[in-house]
Tab-separated table of C-alpha atoms and ligand atoms in Angstrom:
chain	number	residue	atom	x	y	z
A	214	UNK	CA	147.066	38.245	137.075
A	215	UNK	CA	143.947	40.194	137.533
A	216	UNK	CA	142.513	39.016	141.203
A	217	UNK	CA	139.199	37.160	141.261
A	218	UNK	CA	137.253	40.149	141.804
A	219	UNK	CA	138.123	42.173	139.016
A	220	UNK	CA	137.117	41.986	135.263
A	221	UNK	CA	138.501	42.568	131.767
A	222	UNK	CA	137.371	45.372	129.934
A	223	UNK	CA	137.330	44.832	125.717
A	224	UNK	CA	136.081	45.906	122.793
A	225	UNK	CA	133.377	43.996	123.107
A	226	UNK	CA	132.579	45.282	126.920
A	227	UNK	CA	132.876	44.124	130.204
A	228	UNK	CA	133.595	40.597	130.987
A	229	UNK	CA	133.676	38.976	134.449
A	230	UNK	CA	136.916	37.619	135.491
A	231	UNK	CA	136.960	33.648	134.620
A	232	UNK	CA	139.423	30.657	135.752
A	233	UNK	CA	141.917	30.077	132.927
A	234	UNK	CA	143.998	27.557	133.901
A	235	UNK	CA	143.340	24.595	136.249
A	236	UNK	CA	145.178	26.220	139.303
A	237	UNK	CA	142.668	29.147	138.942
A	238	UNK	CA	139.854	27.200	140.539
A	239	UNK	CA	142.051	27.590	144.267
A	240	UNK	CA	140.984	31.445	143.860
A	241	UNK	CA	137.774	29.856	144.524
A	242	UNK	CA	138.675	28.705	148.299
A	243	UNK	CA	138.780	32.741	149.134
A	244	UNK	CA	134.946	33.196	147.492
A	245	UNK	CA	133.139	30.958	149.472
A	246	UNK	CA	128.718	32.252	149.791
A	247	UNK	CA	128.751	30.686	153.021
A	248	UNK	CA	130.644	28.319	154.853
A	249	UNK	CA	129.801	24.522	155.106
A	250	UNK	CA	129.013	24.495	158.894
A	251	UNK	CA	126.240	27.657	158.687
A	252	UNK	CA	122.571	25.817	158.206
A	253	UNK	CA	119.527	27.378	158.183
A	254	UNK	CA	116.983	27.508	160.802
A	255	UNK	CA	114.925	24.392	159.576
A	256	UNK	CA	118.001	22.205	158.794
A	257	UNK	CA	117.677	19.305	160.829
A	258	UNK	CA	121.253	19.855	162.652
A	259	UNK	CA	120.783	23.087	163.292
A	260	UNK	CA	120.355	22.898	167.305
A	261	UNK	CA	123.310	19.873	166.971
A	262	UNK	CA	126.541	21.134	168.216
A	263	UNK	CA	128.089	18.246	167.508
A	264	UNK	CA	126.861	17.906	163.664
A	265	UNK	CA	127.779	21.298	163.397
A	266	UNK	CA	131.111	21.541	164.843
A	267	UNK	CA	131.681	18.311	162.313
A	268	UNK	CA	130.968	20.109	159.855
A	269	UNK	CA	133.564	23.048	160.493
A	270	UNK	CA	135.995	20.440	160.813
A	271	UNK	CA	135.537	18.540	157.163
A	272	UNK	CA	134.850	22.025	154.915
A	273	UNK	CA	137.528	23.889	156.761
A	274	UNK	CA	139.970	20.890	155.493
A	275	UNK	CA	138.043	21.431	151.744
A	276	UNK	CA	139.060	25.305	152.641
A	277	UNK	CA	143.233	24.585	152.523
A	278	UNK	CA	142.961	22.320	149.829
A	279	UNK	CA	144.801	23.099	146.482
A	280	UNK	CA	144.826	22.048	142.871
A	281	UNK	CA	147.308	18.519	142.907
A	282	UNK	CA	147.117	17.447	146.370
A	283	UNK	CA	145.682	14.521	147.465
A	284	UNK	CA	142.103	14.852	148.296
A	285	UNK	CA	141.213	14.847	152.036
A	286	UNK	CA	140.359	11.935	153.155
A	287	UNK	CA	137.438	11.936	155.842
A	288	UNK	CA	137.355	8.807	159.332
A	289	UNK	CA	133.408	9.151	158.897
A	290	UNK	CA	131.723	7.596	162.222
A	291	UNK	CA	130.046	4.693	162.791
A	292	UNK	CA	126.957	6.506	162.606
A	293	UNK	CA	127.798	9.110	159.669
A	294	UNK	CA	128.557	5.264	157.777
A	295	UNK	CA	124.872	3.960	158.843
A	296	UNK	CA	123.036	6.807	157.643
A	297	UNK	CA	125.236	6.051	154.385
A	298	UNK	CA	123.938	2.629	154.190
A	299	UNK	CA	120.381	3.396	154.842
A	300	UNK	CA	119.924	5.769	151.614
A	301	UNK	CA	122.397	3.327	149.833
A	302	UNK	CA	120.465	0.230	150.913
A	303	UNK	CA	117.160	1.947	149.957
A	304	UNK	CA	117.778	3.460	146.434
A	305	UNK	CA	120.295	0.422	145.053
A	306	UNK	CA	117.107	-1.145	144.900
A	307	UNK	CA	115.324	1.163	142.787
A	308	UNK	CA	118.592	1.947	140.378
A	309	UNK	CA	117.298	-1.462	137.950
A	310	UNK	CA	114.376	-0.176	136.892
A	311	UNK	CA	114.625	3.726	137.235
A	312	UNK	CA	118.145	4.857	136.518
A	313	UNK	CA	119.294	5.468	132.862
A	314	UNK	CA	121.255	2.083	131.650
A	315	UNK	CA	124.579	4.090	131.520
A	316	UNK	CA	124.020	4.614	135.272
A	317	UNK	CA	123.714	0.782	135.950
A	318	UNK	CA	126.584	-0.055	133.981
A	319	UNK	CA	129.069	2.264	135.910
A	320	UNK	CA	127.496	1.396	139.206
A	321	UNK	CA	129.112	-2.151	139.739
A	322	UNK	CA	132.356	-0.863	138.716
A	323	UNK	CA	132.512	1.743	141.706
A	324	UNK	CA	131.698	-1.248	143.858
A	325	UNK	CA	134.394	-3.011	142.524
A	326	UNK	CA	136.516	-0.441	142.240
A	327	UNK	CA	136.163	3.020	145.075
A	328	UNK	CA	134.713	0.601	147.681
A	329	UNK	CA	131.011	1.552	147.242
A	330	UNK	CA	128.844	-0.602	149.362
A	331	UNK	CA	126.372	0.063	152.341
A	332	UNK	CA	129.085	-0.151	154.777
A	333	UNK	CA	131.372	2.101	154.121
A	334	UNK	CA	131.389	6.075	152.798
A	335	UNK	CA	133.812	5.797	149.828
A	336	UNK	CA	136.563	8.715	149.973
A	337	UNK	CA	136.361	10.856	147.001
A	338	UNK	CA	139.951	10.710	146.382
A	339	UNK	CA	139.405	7.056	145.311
A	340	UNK	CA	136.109	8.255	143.342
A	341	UNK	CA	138.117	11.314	141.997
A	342	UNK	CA	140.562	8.716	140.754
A	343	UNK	CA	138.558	6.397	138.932
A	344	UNK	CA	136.795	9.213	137.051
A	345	UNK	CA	139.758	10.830	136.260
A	346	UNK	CA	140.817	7.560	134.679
A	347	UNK	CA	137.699	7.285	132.464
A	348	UNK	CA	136.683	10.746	131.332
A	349	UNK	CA	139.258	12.962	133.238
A	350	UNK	CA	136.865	14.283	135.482
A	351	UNK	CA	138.162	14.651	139.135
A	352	UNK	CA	136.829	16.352	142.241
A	353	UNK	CA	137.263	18.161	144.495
A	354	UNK	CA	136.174	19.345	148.111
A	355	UNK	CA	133.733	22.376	148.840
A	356	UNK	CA	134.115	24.156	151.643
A	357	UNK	CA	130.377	26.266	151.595
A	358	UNK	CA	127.858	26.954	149.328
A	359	UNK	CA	129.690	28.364	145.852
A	360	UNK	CA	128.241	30.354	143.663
A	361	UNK	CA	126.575	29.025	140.130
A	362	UNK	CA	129.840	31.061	138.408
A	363	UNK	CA	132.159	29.483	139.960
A	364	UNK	CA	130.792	25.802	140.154
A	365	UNK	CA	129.878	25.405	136.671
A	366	UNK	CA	132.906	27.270	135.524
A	367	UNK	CA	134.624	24.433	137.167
A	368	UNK	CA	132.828	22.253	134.734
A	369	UNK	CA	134.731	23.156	132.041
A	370	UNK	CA	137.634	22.255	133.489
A	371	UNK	CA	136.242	18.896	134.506
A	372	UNK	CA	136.313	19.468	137.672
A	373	UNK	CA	132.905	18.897	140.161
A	374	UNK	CA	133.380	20.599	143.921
A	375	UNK	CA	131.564	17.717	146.006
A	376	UNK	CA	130.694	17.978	149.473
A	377	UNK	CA	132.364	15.518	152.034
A	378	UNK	CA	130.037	15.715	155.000
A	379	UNK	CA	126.678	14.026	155.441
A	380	UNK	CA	122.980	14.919	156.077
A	381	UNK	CA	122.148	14.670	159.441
A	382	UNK	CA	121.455	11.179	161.137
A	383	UNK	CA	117.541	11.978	162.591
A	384	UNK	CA	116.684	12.503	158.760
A	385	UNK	CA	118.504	9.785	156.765
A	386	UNK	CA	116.037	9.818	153.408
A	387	UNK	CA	116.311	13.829	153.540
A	388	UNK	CA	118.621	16.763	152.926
A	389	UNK	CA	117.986	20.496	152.785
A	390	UNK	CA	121.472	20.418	150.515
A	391	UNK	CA	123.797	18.297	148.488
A	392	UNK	CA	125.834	15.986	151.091
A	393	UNK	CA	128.605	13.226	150.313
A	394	UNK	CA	125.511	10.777	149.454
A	395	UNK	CA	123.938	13.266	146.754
A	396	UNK	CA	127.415	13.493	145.355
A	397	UNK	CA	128.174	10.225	145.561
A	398	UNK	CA	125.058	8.324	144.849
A	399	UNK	CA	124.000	11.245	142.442
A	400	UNK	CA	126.765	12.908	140.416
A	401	UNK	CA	130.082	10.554	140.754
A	402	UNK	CA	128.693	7.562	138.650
A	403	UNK	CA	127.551	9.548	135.299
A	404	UNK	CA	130.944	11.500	135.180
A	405	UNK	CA	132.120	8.161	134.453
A	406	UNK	CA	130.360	8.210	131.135
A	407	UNK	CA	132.134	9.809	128.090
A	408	UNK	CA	129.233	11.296	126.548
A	409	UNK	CA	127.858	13.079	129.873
A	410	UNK	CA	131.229	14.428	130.817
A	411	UNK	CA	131.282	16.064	127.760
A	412	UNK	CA	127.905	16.982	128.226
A	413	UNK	CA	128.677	18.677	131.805
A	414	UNK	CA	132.070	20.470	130.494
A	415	UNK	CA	129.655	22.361	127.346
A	416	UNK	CA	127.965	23.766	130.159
A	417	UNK	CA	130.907	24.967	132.243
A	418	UNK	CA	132.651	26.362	128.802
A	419	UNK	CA	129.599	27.831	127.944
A	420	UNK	CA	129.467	29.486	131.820
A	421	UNK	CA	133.007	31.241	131.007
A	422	UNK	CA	132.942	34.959	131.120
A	423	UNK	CA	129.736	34.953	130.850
A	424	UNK	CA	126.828	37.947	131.885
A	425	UNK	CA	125.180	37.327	135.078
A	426	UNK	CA	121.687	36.574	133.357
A	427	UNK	CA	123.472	33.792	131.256
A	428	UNK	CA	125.106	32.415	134.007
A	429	UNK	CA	121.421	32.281	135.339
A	430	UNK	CA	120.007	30.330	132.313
A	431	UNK	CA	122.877	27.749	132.363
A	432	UNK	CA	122.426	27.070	135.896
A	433	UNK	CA	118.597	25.934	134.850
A	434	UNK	CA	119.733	23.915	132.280
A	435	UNK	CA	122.087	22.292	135.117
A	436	UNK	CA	118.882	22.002	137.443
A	437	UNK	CA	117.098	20.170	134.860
A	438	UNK	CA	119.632	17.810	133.575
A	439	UNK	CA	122.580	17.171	135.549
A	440	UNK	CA	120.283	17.999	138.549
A	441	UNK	CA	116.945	16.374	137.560
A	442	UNK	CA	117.166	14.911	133.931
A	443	UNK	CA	115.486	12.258	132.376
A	444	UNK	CA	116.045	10.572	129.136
A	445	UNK	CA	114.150	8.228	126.545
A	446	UNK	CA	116.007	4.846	126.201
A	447	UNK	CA	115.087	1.696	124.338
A	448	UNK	CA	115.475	-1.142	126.057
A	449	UNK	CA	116.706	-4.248	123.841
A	450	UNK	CA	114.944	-7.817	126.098
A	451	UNK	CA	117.007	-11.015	125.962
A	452	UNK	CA	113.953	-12.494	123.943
A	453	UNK	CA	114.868	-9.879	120.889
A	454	UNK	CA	111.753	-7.941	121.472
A	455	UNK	CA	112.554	-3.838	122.021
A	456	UNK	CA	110.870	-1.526	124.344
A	457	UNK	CA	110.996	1.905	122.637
A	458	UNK	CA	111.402	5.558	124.231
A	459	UNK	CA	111.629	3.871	127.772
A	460	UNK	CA	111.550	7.266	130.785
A	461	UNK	CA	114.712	6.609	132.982
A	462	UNK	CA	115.860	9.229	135.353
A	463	UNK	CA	119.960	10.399	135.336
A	464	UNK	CA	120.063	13.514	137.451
A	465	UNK	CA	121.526	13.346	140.671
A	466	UNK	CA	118.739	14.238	142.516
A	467	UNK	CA	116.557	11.732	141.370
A	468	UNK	CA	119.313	9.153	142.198
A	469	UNK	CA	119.854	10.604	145.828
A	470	UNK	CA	116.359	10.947	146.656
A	471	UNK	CA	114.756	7.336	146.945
A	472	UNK	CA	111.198	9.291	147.399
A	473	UNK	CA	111.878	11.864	144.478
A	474	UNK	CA	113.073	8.503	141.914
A	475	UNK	CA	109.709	7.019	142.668
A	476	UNK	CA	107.862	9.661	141.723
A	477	UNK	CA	109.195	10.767	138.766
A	478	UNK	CA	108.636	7.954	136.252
A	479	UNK	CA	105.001	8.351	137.132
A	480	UNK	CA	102.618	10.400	135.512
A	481	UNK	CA	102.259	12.854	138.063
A	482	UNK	CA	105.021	15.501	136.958
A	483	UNK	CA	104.493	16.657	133.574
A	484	UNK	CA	107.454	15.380	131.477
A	485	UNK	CA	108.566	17.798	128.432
A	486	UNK	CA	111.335	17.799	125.511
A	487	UNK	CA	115.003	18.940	127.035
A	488	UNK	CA	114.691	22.357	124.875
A	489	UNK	CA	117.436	24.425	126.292
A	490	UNK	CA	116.284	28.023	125.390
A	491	UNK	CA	113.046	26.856	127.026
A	492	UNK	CA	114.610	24.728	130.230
A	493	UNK	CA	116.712	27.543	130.521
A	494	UNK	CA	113.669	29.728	131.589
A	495	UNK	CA	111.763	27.606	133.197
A	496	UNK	CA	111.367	28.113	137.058
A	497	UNK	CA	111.385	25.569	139.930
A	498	UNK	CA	111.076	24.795	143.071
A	499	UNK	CA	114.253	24.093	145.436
A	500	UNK	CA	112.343	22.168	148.323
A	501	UNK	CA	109.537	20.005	146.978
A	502	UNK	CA	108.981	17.144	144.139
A	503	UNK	CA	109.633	18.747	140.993
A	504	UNK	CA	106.555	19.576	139.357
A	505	UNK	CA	108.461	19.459	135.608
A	506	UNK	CA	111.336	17.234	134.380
A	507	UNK	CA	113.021	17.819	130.653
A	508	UNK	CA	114.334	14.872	128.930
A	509	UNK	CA	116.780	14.006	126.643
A	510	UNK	CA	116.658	11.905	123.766
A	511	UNK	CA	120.430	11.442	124.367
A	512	UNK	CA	123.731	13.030	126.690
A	513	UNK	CA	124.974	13.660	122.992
A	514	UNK	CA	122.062	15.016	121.484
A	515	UNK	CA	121.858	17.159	124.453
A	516	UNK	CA	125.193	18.344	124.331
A	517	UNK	CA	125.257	19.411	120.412
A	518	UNK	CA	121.394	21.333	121.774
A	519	UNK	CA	123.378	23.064	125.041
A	520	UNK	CA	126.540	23.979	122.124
A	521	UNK	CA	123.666	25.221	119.917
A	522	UNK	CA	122.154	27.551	122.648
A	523	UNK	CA	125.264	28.747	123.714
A	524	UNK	CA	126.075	30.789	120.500
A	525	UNK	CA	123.128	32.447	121.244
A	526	UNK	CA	124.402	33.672	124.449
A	527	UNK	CA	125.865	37.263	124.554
A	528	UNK	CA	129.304	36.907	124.901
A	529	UNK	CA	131.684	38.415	122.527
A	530	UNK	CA	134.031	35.102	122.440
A	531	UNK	CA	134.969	31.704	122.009
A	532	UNK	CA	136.490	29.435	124.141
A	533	UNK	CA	138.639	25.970	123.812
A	534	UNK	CA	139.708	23.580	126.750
A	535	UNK	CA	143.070	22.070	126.381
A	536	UNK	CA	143.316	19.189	127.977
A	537	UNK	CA	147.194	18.566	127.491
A	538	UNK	CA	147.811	21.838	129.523
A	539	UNK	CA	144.399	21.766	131.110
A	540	UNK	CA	144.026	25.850	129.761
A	541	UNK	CA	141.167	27.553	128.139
A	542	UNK	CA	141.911	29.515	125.297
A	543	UNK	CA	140.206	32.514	124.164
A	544	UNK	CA	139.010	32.610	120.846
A	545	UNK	CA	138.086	36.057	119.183
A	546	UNK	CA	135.308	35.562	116.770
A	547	UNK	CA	135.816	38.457	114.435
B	770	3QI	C1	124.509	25.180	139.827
B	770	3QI	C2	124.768	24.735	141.234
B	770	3QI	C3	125.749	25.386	141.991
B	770	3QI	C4	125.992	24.932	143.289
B	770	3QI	N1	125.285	23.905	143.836
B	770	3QI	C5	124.345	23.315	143.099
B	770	3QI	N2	123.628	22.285	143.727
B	770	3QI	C6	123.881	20.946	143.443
B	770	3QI	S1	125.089	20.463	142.333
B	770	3QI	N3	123.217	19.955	144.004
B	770	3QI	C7	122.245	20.284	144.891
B	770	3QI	S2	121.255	19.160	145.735
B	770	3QI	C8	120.389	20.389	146.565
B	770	3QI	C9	119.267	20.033	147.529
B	770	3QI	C10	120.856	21.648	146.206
B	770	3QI	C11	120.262	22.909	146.778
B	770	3QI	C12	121.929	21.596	145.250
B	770	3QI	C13	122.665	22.627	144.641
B	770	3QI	O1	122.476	23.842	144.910
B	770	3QI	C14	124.049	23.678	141.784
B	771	FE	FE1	123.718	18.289	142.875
């Protein structure tokens, strides 16, 4: 097999080497940006020697993991578990009226079922398990920052790298970068859903092989919908009356930012149509309130729109997940 670095050369040109089969995505261990322990100079652990050491500890575990064990399972502190509770105790109270209604259907079941509550960090084995039993999504443990390529080609296989540690206890309500409470909070619940797990995987298919630019553009459309979408819903009251077109948020970090949820069902940001060859060019800032959401009418909507855009992409294939032998296939389209 080709190593990780290399690429295929066809007819149709060069084409960057791409994860074929599930197993593929350990190659991914060895290709790490940075590991999970190096934080920039504003991060608020970064004169901590303890926070930091912690952190070599859980993403070096994330580093020897491979495709079928069990995921590592993490003895958070006492402290790690209150800073938990604080963000959980915070936003569940906001999740009624600002998440999407998918969101607050799955949200009691991972309290009944993965343990989620203020006092305790669920394990995302347990998480992993439960969404592999409703969509076949799973996770699996970063160990440092991955590159867009890899972690949406992941996607395709269902398969989300989450982080295990957590943001640093003098800034509970803030993170620099996605911790176990943006992943948790954030991205878990929706992979739950049927139609946004298929919504997720288009994006990772569509990230297979593909140029560097497109991997760019699909990485925005990420941003502004698995990252920081928002969606229309109509809300059916127990009196019969309907509220139409209702703004509720879905992206994870709206749902791991208690501040950031606020803010963006009111009329400060300026909300537009989910578009993708427009989202896919639009810019954004990485460390503020996002100035511009995109929303959906619908996961499925959105999906057959990101399927749509795809085609238009410039590479010279097709490609098919199997999910009985978890491969992608390659499909010429002469
Ligand atoms: C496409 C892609 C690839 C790797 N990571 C991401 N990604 C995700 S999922 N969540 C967050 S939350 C946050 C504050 C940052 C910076 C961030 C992030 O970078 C996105
Ligand atoms: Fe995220």
């Amino acid at each position: 097999r080709p190593s990780a670095s290399t690429e295929t050369v066809t007819a149709a040109g060069r084409v960057p080497w791409f994860p074929r089969r599930l197993h593929d995505l350990d190659t991914f261990a060895t290709k790490v940006l940075e590991m999970g322990e190096e934080l920039d100079a504003d991060h608020p652990g970064v004169h901590d020697q303890a926070y930091r050491q912690r952190r070599a500890e859980i993403t070096a575990r994330a580093k020897a993991y491979r495709t079928g064990q069990p995921l590592p399972r993490v003895p958070y502190t006492p402290e790690e578990t209150a800073a938990w509770g604080t963000v959980y105790r915070r936003l569940r109270t906001l999740y009624p009226t600002h998440a999407c209604r998918e969101f607050n259907h799955l949200f009691p079941l991972l309290e009944a079922n993965c343990d989620y509550g203020p006092d305790r960090i669920p394990q995302i084995e347990d998480v992993s398990r439960f969404l592999h039993e409703c969509t076949g999504f799973s996770l699996r443990p970063v160990m440092g920052l991955l590159s867009s390529r890899d972690f949406l080609n992941a996607l395709a296989f269902r398969v989300f790298f989450s982080t295990q540690y957590i943001r640093h206890p003098s800034k509970p309500l803030y993170t620099p970068e996605p911790d176990v409470c943006h992943e948790l909070l954030g991205h878990a619940p929706l992979f739950a859903n049927p139609e946004f797990a298929a919504f997720a995987q288009e994006i990772g298919l569509a990230s297979l092989g593909a140029s560097d630019e497109d991997v760019k553009q699909l990485a925005t459309i990420f941003w502004f919908t698995v990252e920081y979408g928002m969606c229309h819903q109509d809300t059916h009251h127990a009196d019969g009356t309907v509220t139409r077109g209702e703004l509720k948020a879905f992206g994870a970090g709206l749902l791991s930012s208690f501040g950031e949820l606020e803010y963006c069902l009111t009329n400060q940001p300026e909300h537009r149509p989910f578009d993708p060859a427009r989202t896919a060019v639009q810019t954004y800032p990485v460390t503020e309130y996002q100035p511009v959401y995109f929303v959906a009418e619908s996961f499925r909507d959105a999906k057959e729109k990101v399927r749509e855009f795809a085609k238009s992409l410039r590479r010279p294939f097709d490609v098919r997940y199997d999910p009985y032998s978890q491969t992608v296939q390659v499909l010429d389209s002469r």
